[in-house]
PDB file of C-alpha atoms in Angstrom:
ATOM      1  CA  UNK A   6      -7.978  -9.567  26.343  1.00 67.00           C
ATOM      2  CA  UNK A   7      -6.512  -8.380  23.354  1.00 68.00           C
ATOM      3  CA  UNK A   8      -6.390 -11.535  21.381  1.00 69.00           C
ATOM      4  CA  UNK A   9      -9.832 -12.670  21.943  1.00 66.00           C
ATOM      5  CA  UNK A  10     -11.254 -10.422  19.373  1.00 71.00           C
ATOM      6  CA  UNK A  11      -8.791 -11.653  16.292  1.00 71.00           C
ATOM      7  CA  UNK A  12      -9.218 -15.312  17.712  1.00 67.00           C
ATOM      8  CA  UNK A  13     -13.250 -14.519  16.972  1.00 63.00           C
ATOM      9  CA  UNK A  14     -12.500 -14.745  13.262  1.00 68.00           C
ATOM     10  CA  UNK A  15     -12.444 -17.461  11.499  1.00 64.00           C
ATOM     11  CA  UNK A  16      -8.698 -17.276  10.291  1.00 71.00           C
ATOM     12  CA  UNK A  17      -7.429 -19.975  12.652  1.00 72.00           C
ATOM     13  CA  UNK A  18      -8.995 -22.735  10.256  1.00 75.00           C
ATOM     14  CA  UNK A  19      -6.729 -21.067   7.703  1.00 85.00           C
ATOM     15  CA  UNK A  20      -3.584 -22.172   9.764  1.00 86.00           C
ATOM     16  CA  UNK A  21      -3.992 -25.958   9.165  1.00 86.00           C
ATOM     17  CA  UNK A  22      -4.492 -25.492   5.665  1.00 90.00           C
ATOM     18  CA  UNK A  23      -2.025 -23.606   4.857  1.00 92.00           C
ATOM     19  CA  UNK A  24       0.390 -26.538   6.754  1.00 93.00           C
ATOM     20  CA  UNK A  25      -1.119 -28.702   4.612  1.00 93.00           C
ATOM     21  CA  UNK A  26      -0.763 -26.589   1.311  1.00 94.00           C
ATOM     22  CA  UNK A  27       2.820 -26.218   2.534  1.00 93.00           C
ATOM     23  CA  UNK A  28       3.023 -30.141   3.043  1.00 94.00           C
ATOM     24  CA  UNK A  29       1.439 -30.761  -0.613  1.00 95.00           C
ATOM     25  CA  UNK A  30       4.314 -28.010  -1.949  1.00 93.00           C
ATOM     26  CA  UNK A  31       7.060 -29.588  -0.504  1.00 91.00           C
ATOM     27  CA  UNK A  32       6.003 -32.928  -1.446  1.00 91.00           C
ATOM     28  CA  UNK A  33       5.569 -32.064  -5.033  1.00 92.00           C
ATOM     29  CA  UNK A  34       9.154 -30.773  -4.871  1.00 88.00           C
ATOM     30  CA  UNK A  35      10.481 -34.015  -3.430  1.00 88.00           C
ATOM     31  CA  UNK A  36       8.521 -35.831  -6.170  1.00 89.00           C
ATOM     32  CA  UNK A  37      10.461 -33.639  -9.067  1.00 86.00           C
ATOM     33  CA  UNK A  38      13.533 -34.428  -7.609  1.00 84.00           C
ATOM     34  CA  UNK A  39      13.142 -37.798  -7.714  1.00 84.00           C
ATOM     35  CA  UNK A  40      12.029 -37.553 -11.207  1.00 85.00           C
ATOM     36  CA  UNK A  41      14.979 -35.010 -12.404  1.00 81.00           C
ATOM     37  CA  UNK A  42      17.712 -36.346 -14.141  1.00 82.00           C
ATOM     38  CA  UNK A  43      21.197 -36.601 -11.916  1.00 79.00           C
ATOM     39  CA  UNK A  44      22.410 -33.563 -14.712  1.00 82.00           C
ATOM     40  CA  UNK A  45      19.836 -30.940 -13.311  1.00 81.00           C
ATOM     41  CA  UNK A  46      22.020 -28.530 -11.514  1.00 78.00           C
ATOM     42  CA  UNK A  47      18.645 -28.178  -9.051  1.00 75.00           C
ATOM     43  CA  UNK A  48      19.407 -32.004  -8.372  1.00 75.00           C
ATOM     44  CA  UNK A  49      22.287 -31.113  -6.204  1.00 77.00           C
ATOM     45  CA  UNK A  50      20.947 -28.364  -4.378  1.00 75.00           C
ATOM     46  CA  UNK A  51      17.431 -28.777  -3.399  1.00 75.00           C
ATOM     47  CA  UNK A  52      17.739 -31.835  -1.602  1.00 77.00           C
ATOM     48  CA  UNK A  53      19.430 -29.713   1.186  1.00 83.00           C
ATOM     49  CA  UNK A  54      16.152 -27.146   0.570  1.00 84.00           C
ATOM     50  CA  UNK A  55      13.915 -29.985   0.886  1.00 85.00           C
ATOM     51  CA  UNK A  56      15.065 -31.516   4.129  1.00 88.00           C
ATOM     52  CA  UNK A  57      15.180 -27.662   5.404  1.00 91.00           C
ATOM     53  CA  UNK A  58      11.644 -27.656   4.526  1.00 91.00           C
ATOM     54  CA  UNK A  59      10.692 -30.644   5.999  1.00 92.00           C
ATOM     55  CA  UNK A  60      11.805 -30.411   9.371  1.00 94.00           C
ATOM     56  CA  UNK A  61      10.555 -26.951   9.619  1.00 94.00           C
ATOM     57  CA  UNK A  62       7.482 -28.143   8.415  1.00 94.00           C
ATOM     58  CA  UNK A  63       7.309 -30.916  11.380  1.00 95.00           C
ATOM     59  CA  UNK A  64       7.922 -28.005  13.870  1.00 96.00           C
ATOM     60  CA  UNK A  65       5.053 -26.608  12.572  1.00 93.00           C
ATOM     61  CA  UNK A  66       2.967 -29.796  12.783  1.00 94.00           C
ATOM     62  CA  UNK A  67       3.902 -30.344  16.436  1.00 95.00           C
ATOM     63  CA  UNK A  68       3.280 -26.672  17.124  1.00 93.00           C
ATOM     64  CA  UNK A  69      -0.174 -26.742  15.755  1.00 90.00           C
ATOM     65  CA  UNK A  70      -0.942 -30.378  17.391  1.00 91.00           C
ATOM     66  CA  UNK A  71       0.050 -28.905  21.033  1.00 93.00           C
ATOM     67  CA  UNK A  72      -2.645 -25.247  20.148  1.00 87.00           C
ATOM     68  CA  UNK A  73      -5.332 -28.181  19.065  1.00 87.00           C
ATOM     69  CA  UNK A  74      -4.548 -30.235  22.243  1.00 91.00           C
ATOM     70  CA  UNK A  75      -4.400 -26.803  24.657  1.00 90.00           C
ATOM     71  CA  UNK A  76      -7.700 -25.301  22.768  1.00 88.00           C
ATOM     72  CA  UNK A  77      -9.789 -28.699  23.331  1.00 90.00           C
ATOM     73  CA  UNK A  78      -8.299 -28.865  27.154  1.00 92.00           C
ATOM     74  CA  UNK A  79      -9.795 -25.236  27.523  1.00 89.00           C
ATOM     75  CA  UNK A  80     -13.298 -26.300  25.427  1.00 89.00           C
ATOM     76  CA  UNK A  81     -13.836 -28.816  28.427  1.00 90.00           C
ATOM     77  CA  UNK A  82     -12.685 -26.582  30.898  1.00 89.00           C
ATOM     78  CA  UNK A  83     -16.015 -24.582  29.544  1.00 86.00           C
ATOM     79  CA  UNK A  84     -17.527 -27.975  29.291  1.00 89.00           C
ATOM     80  CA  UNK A  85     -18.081 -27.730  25.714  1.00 87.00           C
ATOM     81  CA  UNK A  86     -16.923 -30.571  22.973  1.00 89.00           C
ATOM     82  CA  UNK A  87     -13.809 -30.039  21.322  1.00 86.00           C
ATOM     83  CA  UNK A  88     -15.644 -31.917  18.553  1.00 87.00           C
ATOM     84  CA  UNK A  89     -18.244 -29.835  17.498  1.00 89.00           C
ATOM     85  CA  UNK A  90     -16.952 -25.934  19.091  1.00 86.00           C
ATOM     86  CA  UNK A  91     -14.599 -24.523  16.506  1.00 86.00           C
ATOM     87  CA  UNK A  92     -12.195 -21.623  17.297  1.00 84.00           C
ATOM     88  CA  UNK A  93     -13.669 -18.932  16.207  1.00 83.00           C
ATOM     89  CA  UNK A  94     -16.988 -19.827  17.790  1.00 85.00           C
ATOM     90  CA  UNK A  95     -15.620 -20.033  21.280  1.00 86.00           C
ATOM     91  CA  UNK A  96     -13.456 -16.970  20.566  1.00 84.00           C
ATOM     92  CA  UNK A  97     -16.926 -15.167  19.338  1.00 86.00           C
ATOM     93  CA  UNK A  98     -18.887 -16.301  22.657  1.00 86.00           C
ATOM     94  CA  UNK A  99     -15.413 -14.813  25.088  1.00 86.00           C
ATOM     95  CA  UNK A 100     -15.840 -12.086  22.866  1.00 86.00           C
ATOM     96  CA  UNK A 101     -19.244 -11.229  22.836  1.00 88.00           C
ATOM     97  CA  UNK A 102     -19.263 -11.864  26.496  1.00 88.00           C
ATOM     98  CA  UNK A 103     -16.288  -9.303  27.220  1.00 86.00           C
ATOM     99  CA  UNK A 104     -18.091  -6.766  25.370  1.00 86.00           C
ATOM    100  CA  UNK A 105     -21.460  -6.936  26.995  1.00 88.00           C
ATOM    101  CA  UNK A 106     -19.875  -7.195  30.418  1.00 87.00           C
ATOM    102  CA  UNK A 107     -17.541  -3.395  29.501  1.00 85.00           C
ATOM    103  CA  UNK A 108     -21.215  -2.126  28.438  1.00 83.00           C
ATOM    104  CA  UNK A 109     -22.686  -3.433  31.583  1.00 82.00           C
ATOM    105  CA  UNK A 110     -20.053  -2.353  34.229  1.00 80.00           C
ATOM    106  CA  UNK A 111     -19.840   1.277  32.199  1.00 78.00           C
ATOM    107  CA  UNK A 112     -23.409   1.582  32.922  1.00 74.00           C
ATOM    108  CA  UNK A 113     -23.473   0.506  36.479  1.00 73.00           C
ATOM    109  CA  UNK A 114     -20.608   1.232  38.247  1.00 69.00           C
ATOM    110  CA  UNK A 115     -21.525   4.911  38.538  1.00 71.00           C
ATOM    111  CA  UNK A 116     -24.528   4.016  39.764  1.00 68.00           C
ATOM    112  CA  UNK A 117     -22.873   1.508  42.523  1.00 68.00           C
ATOM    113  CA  UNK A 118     -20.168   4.146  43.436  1.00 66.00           C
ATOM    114  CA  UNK A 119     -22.971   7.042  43.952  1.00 69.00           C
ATOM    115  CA  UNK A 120     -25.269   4.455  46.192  1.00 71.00           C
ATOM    116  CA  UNK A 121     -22.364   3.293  48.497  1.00 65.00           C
ATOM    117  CA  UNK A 122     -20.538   6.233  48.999  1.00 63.00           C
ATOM    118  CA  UNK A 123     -21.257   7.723  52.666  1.00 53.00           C
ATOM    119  CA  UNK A 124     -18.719   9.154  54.958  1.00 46.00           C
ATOM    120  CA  UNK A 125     -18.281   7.823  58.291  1.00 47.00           C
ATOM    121  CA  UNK A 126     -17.103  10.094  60.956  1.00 48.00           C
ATOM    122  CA  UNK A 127     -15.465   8.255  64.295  1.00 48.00           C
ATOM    123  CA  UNK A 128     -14.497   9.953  67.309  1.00 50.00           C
ATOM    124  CA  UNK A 129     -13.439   7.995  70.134  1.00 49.00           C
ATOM    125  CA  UNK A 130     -12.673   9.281  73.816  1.00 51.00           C
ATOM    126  CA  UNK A 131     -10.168   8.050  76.428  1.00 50.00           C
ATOM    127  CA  UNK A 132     -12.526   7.651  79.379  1.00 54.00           C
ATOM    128  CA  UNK A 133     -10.349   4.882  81.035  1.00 52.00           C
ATOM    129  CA  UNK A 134      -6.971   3.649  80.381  1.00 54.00           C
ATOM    130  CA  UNK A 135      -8.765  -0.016  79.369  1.00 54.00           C
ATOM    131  CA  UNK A 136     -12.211   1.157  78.004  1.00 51.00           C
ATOM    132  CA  UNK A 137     -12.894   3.053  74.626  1.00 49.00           C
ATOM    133  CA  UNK A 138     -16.158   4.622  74.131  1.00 51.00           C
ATOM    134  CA  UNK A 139     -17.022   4.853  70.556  1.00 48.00           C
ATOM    135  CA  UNK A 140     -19.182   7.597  69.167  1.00 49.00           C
ATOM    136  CA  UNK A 141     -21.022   7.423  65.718  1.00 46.00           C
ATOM    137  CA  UNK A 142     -21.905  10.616  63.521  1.00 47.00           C
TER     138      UNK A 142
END
């Protein structure tokens, strides 16, 4: 679970507003268009920039939509509201989880190897051609 521990920050906040700092960029740009004069040599070209920028920016809209949507599906799936659990809480709880579990099964598992490993010895003997006897040791 390699991603669980960047996920624990609180950087994924910082991906919708840097969409929307995009989003107020490329709307400012739009707006000086409009305003520039049909002689600005920047007229003729950025429009094409613009449009670039805008559909790129809807792909990243619709990208971040569908991670909201798939993050509150898993929130309920741990019953918790998709409402009030941010990111990098859930991400901290997975995380803090995953580490205490390593700690715990490090400290164990020698302990549940050393207590459950016996040999068993079987030895069985043809006494009949449809019987078996068994003998434990």
């Amino acid at each position: 679970m390699p991603h669980v521990k960047p996920a624990s920050k609180e950087r994924v906040q910082l991906i919708s507003n840097e969409i929307r700092n995009i989003e107020t960029s490329v709307g400012a740009i739009e707006q000086a268009l409009k305003a520039a004069s049909p002689d600005d040599p920047f007229s003729s070209v950025f429009p094409g920039v613009v449009n670039t920028a805008q559909r790129e920016l809807q792909k990243l809209k619709q990208n971040q939509a569908a991670n909201e949507a798939g993050f509150a599906a898993l929130l309920q799936c741990f019953s918790e509201n998709p409402t009030l659990t941010p990111v990098h809480a859930f991400f901290k709880i997975i995380d803090d989880f995953a580490l205490m579990f390593k700690a715990r099964i490090s400290h164990t598992y020698p302990l549940i190897v050393a207590t459950h490993t016996h040999t068993h010895t079987h030895t069985y003997t043809h006494t009949h051609p449809h019987t078996h006897t068994h003998t434990h040791t």
